PDB file of C-alpha atoms in Angstrom:
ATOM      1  CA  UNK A   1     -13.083  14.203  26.612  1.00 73.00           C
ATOM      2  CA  UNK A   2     -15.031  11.339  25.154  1.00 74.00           C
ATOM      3  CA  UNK A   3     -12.142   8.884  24.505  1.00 74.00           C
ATOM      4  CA  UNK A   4     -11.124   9.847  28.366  1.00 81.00           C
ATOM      5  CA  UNK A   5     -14.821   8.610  29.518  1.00 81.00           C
ATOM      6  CA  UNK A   6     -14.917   5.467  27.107  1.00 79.00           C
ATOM      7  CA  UNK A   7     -11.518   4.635  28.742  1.00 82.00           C
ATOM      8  CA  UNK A   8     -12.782   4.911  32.430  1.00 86.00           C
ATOM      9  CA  UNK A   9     -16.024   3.071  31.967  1.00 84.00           C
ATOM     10  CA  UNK A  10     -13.706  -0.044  30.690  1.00 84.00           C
ATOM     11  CA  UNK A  11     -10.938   0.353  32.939  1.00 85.00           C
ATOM     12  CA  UNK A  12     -13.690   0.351  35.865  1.00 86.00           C
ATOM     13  CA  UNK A  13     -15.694  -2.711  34.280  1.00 83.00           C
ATOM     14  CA  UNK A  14     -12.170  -4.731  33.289  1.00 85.00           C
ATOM     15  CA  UNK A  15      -9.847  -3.542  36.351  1.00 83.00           C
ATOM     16  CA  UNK A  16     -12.313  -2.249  38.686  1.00 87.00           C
ATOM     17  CA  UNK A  17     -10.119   1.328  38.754  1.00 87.00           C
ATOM     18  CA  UNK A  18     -11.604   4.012  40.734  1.00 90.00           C
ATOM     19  CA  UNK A  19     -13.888   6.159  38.752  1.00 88.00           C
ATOM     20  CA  UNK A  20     -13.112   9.011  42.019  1.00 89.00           C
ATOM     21  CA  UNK A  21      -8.977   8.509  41.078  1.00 91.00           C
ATOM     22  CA  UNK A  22      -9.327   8.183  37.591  1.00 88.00           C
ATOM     23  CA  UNK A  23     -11.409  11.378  36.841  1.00 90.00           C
ATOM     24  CA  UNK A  24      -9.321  13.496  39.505  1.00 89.00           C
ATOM     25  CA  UNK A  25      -5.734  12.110  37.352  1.00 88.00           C
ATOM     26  CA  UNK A  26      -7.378  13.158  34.190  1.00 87.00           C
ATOM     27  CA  UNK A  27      -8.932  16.362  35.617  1.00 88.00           C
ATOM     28  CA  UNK A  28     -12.628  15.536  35.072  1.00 87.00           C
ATOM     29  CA  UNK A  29     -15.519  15.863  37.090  1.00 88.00           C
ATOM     30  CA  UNK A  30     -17.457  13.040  38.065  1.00 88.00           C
ATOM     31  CA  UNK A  31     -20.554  14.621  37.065  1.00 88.00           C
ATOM     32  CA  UNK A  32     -19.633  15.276  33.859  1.00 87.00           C
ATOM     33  CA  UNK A  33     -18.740  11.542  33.565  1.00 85.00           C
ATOM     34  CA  UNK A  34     -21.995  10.235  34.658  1.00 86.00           C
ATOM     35  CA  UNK A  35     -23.488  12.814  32.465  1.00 84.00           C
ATOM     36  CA  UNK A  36     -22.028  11.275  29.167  1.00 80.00           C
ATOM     37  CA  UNK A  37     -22.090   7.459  30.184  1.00 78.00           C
ATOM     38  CA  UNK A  38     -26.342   8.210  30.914  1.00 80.00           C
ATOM     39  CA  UNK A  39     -27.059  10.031  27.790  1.00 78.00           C
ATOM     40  CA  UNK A  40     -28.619   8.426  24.896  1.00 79.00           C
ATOM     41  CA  UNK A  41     -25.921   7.717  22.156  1.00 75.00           C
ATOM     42  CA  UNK A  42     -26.397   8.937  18.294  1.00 80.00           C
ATOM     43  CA  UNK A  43     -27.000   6.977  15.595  1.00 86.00           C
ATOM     44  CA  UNK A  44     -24.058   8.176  13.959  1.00 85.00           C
ATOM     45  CA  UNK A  45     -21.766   7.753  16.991  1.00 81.00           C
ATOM     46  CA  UNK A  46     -22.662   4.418  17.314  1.00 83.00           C
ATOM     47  CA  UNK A  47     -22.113   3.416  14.007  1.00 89.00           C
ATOM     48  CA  UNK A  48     -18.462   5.481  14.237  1.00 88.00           C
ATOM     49  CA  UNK A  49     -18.000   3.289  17.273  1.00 84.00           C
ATOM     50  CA  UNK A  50     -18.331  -0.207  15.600  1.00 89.00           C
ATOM     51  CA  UNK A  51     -16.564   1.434  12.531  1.00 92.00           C
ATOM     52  CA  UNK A  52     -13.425   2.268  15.056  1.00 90.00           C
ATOM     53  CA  UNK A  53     -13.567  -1.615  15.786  1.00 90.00           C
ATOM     54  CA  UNK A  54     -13.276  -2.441  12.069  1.00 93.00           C
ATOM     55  CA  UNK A  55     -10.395  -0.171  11.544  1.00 93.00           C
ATOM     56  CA  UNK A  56      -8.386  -1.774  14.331  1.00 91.00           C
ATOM     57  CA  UNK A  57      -9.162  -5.056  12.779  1.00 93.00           C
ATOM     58  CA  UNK A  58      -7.678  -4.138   9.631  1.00 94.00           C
ATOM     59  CA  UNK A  59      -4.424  -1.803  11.215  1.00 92.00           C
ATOM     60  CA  UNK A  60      -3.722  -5.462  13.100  1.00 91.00           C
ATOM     61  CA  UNK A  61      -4.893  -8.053  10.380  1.00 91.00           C
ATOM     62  CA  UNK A  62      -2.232  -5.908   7.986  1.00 90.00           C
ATOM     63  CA  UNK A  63       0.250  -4.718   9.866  1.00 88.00           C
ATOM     64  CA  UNK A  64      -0.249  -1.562  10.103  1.00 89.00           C
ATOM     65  CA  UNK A  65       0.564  -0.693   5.779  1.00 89.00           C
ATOM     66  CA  UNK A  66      -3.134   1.179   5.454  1.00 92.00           C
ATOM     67  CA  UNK A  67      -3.635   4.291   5.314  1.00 91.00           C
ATOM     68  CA  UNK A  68      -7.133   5.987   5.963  1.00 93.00           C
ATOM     69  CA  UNK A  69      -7.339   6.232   1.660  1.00 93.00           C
ATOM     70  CA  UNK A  70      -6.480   2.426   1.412  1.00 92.00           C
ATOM     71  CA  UNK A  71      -8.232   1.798   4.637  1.00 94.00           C
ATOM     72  CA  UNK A  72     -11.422   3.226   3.077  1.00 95.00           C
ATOM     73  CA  UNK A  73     -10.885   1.238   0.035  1.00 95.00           C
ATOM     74  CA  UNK A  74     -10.348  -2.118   1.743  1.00 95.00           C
ATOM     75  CA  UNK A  75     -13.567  -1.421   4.408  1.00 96.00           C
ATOM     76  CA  UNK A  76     -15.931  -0.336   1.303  1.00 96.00           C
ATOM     77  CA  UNK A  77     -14.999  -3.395  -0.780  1.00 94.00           C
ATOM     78  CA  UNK A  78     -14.971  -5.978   1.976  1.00 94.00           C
ATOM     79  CA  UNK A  79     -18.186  -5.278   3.542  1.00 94.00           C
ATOM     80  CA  UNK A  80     -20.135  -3.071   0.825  1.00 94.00           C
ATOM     81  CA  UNK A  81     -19.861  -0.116   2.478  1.00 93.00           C
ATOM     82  CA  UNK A  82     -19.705   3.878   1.585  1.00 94.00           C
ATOM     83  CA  UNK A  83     -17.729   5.370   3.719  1.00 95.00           C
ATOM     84  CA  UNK A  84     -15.736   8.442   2.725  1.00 93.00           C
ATOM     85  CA  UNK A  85     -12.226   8.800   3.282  1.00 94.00           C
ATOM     86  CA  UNK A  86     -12.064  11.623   5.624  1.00 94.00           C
ATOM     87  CA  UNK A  87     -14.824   9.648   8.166  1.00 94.00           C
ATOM     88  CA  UNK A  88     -11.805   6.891   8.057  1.00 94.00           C
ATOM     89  CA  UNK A  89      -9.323   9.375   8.845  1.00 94.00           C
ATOM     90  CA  UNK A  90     -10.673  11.138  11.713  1.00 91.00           C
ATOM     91  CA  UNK A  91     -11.473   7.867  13.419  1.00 90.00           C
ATOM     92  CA  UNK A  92      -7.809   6.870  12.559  1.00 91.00           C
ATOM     93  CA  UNK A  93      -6.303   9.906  14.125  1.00 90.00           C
ATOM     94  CA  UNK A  94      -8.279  10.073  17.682  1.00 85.00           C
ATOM     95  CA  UNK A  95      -7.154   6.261  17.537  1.00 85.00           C
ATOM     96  CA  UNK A  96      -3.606   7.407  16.909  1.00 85.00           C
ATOM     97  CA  UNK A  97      -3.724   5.078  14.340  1.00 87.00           C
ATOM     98  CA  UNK A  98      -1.388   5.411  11.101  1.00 83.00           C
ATOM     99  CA  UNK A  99       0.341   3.367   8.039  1.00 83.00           C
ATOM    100  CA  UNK A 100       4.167   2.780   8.000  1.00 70.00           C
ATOM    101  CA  UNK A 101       5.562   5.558   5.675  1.00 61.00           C
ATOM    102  CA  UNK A 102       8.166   4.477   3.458  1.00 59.00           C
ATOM    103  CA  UNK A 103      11.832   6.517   3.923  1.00 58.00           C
ATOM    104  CA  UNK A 104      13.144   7.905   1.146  1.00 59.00           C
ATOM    105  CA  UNK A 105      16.415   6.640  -0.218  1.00 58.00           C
ATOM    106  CA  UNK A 106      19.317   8.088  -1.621  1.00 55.00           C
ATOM    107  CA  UNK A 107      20.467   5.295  -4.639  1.00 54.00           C
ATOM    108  CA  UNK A 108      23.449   3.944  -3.383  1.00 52.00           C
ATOM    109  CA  UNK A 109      24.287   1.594  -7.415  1.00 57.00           C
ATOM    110  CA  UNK A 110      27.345   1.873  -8.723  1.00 56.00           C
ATOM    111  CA  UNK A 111      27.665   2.604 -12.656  1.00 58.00           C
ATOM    112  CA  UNK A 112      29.187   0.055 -15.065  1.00 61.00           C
ATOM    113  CA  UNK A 113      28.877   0.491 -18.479  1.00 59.00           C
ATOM    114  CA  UNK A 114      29.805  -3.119 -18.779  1.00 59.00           C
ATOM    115  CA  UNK A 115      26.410  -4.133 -17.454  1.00 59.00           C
ATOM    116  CA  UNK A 116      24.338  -2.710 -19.711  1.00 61.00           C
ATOM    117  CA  UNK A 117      23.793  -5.453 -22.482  1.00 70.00           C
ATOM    118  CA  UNK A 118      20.587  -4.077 -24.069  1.00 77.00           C
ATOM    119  CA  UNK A 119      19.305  -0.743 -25.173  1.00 81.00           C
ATOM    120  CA  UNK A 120      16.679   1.389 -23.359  1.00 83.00           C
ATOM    121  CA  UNK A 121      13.958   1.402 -25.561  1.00 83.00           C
ATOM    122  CA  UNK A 122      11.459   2.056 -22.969  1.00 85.00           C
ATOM    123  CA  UNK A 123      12.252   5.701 -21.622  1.00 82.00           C
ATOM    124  CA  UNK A 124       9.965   5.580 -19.166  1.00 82.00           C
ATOM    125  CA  UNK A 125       7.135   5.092 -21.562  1.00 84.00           C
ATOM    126  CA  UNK A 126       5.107   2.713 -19.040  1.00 84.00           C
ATOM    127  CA  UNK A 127       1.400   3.049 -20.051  1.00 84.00           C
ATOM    128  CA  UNK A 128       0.389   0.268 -22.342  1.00 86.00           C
ATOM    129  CA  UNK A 129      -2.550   0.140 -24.330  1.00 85.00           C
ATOM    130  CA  UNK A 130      -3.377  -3.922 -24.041  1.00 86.00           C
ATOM    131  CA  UNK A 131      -1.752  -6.781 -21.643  1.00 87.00           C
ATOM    132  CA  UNK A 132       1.439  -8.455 -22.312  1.00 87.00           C
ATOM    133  CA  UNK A 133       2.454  -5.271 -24.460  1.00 86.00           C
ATOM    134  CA  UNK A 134       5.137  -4.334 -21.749  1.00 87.00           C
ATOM    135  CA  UNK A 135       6.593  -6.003 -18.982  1.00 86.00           C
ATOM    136  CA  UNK A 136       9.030  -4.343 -16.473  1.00 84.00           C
ATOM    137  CA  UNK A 137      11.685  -6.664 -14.326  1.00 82.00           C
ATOM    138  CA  UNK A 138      14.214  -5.822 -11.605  1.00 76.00           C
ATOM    139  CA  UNK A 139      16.758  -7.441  -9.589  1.00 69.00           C
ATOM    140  CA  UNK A 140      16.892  -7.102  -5.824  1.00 67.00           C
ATOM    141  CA  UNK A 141      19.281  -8.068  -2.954  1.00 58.00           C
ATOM    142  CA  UNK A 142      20.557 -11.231  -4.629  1.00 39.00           C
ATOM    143  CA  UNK A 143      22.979 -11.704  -7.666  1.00 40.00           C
ATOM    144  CA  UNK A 144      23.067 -15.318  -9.560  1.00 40.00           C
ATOM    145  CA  UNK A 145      26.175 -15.030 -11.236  1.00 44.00           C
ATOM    146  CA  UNK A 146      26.549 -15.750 -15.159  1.00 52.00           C
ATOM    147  CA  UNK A 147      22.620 -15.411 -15.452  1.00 50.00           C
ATOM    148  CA  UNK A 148      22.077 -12.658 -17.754  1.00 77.00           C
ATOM    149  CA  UNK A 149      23.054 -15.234 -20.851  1.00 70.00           C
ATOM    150  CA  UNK A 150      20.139 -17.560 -19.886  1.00 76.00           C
ATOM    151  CA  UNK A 151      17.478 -14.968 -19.248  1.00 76.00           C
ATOM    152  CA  UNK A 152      18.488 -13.292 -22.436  1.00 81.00           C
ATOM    153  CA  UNK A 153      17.668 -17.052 -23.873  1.00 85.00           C
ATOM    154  CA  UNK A 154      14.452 -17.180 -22.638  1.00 86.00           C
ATOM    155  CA  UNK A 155      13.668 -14.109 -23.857  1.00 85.00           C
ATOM    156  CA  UNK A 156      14.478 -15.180 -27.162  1.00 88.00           C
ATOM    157  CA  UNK A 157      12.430 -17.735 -26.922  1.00 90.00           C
ATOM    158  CA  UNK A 158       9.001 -16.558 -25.933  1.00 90.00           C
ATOM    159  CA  UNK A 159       9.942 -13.734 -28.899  1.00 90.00           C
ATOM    160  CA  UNK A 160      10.284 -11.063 -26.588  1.00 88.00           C
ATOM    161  CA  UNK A 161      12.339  -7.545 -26.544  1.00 86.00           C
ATOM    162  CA  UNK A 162      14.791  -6.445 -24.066  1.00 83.00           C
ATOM    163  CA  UNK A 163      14.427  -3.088 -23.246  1.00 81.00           C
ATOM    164  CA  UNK A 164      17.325  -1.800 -20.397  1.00 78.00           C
ATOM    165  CA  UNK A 165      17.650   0.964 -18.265  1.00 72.00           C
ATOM    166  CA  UNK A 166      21.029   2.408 -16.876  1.00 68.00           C
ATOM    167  CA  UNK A 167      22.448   2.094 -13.886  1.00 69.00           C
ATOM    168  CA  UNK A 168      21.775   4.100 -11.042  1.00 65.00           C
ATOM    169  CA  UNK A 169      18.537   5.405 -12.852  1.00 72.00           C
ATOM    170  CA  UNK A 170      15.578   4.207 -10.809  1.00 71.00           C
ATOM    171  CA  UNK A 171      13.068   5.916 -12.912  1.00 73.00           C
ATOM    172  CA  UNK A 172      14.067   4.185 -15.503  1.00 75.00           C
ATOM    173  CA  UNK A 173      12.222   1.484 -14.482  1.00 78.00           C
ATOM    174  CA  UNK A 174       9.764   3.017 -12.093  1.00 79.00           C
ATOM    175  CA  UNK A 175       7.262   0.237 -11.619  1.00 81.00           C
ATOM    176  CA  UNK A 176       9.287  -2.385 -10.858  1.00 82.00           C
ATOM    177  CA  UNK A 177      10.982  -0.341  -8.359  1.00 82.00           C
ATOM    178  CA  UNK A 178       8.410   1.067  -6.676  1.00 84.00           C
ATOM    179  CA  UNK A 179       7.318  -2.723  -6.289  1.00 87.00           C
ATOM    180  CA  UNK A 180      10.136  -3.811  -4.827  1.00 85.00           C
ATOM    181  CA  UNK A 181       9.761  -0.466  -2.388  1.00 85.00           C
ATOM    182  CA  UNK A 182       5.966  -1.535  -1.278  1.00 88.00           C
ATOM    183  CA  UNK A 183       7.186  -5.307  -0.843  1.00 88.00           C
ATOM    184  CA  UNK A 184      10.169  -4.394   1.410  1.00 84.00           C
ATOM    185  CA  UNK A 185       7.805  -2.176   3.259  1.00 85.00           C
ATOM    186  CA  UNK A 186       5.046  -4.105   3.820  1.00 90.00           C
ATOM    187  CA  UNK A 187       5.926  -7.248   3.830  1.00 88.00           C
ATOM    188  CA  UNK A 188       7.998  -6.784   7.041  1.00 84.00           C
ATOM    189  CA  UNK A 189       4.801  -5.380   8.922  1.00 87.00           C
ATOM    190  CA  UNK A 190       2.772  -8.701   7.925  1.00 90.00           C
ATOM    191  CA  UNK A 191       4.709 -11.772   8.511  1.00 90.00           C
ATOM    192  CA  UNK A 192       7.108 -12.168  10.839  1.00 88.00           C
ATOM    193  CA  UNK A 193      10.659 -13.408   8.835  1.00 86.00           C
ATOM    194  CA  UNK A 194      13.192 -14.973  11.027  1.00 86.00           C
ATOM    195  CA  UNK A 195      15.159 -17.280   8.102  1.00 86.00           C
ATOM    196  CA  UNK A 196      15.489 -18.087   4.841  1.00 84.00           C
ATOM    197  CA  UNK A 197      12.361 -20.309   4.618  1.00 87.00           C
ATOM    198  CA  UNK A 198      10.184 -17.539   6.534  1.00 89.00           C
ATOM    199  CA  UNK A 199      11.536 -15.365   3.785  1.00 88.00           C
ATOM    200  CA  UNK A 200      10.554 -17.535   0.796  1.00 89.00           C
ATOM    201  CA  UNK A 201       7.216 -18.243   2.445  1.00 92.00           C
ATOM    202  CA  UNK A 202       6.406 -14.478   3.241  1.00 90.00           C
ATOM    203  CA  UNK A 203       7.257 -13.729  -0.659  1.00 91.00           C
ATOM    204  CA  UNK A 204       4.865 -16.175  -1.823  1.00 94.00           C
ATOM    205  CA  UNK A 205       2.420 -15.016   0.702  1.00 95.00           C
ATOM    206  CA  UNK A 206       2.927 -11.032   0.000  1.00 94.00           C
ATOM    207  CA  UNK A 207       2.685 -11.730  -4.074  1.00 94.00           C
ATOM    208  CA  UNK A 208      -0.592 -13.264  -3.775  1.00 96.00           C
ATOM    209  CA  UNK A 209      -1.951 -10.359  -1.421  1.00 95.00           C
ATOM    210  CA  UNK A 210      -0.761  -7.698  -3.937  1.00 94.00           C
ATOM    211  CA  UNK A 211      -1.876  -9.715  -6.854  1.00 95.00           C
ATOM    212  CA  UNK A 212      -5.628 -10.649  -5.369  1.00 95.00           C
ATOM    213  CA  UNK A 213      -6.163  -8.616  -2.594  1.00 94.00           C
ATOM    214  CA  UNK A 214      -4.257  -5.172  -1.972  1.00 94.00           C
ATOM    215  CA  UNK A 215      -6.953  -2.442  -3.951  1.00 94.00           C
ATOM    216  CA  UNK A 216      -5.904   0.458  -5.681  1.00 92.00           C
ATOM    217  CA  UNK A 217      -7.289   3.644  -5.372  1.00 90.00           C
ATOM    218  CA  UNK A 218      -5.540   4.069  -9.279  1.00 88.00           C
ATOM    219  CA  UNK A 219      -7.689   1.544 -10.532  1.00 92.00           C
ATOM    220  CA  UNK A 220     -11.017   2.515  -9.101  1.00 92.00           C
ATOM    221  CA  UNK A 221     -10.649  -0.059  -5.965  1.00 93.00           C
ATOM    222  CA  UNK A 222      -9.841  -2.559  -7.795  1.00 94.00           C
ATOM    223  CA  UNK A 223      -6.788  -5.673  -7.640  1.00 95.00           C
ATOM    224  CA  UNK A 224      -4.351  -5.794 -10.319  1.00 93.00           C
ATOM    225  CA  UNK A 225      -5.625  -9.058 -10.934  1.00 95.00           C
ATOM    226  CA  UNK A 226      -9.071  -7.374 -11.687  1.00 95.00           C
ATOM    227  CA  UNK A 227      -7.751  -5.176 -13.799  1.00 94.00           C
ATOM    228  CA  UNK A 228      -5.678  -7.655 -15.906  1.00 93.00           C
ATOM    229  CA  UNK A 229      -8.617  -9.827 -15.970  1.00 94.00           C
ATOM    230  CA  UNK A 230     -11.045  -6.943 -17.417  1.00 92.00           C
ATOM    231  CA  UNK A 231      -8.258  -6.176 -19.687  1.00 92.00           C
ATOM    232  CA  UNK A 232      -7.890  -9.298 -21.308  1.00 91.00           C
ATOM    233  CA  UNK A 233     -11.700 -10.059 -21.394  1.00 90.00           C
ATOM    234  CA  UNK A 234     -12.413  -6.608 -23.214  1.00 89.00           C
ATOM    235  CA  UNK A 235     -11.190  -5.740 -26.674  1.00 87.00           C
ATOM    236  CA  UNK A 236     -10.521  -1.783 -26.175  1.00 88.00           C
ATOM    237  CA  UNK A 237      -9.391  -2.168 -22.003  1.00 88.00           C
ATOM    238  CA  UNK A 238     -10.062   0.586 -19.875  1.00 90.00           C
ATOM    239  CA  UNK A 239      -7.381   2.941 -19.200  1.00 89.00           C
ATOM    240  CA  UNK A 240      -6.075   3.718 -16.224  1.00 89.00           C
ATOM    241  CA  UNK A 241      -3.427   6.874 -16.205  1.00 85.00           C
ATOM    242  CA  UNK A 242       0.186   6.793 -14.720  1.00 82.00           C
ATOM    243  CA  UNK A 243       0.157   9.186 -12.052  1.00 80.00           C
ATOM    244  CA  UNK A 244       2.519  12.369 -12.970  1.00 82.00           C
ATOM    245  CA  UNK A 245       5.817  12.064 -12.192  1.00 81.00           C
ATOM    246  CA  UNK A 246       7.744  15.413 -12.758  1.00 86.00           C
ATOM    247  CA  UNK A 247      11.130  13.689 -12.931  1.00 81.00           C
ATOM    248  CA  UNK A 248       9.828  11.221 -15.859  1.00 80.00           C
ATOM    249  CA  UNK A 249       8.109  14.351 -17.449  1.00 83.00           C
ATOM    250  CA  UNK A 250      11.260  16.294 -17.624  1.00 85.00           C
ATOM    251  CA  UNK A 251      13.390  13.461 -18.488  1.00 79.00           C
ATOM    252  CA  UNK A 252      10.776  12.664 -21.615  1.00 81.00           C
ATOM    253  CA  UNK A 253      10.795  16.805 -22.176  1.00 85.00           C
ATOM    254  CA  UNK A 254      15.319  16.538 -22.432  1.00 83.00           C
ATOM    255  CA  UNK A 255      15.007  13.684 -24.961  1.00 79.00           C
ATOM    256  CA  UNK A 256      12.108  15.169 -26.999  1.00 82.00           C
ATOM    257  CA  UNK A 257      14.432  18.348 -27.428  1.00 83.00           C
ATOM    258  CA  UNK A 258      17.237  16.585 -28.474  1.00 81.00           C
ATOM    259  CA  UNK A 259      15.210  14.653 -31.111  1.00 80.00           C
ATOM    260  CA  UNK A 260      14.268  17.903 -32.543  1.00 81.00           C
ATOM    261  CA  UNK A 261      18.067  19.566 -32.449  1.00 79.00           C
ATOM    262  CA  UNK A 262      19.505  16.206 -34.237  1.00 69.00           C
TER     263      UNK A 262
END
């Protein structure tokens, strides 16, 4: 009943409420009331009760996309703090507090062999062992038409090699989709998008977020930016696993097989 007491004692002091009607329409005694608001407080509740205060901070400041494991993340990083994920999460839940979950999709591409200009080279082999070893693009929402000849060019000329996936085949290019799933989910929740400037504006915004400040639990609570940083400034980079996929692992386990019938 403690979130019931907190809520009379500020409904009394902000509203003046009754304390007599409010404990009677939440079936509480009044002695019980004035028994909790007069006893001393714990350390530890205390501390959970400026802790609550953060957490609301950060479910408004980013519109509601953390969860109590990113929550955690972002709190410990931003003010030096300890706290363990399942402290986060309890607070979250008697707040009734909770990210946006992402729906699942059903791929809705149509295939055209014609589209497919390059070989997949790739097969979902994402982990690289240094930066600028492999890079993974996508196209969203908007078609240029005739582009593919001049970003074919401009591959050619910084000496780099096409690798494509099919159509319809998500996993194919798993990275790049799953960024475009995060951006379309997020981004909505932190800006507020009402044309096509608000659009461009929240892009730029959202990139530099992911890039500099959105930690990952994947790479120890650390920015991409981080990471790339510490990957070009080291010789051997740390390594920092692919989570397992059993789609990708099955796919890699059909093509192995057929490698070994041929």
């Amino acid at each position: 009943n403690e979130a019931k007491y907190l809520a009379i004692k500020e409904l009394h002091k902000e509203k003046e409420y009754s304390i007599h009607w409010m404990c009677k329409r939440l079936g509480l005694k009044r002695s019980a009331y004035y028994k909790c608001l007069n006893r001393p407080i714990p350390e530890n509740e205390q501390e959970d009760m400026k802790l609550s205060e953060t957490v609301m901070d950060y479910y408004q400041k980013y519109g509601g996309i953390l969860g109590y494991r990113r929550m955690c993340i972002f709190i410990n990083r931003d003010h030096n703090k300890h706290y363990n994920a399942k402290r986060i999460h309890r607070i979250m839940k008697i707040m009734d507090i909770h990210s946006s979950i992402r729906r699942k999709r059903t791929c809705c591409t149509v295939t055209n062999k014609t589209d497919q200009t390059a070989e997949n080279i790739l097969h979902r082999e994402f982990e690289a062992s240094k930066p600028n070893e492999k890079w993974t693009t996508d196209v969203t929402e908007f078609k240029v038409p005739h582009s593919t000849p001049s970003f074919q060019n401009k591959l050619k000329e910084q000496r780099m090699v096409q690798s494509m996936s099919r159509v319809a085949c998500c996993l194919d290019n798993g990275p790049t989709e799953g960024l475009w799933g995060i951006i379309k989910t997020e981004m909505d929740k932190m800006y507020e998008i009402h044309n096509k400037e608000d659009l461009i504006e929240a892009i730029r915004k959202y990139i530099e977020f992911y890039n500099d400040y959105r930690y990952q639990s994947r790479f120890d609570s650390k920015t991409p930016m981080e990471v790339r940083k510490e990957a070009i400034d080291k010789e051997k980079p740390k390594h920092y696993p692919i989570a397992f996929n059993p789609k990708i692992a099955k796919y890699k386990e059909t093509l192995k097989n057929k490698a070994q019938s041929a």
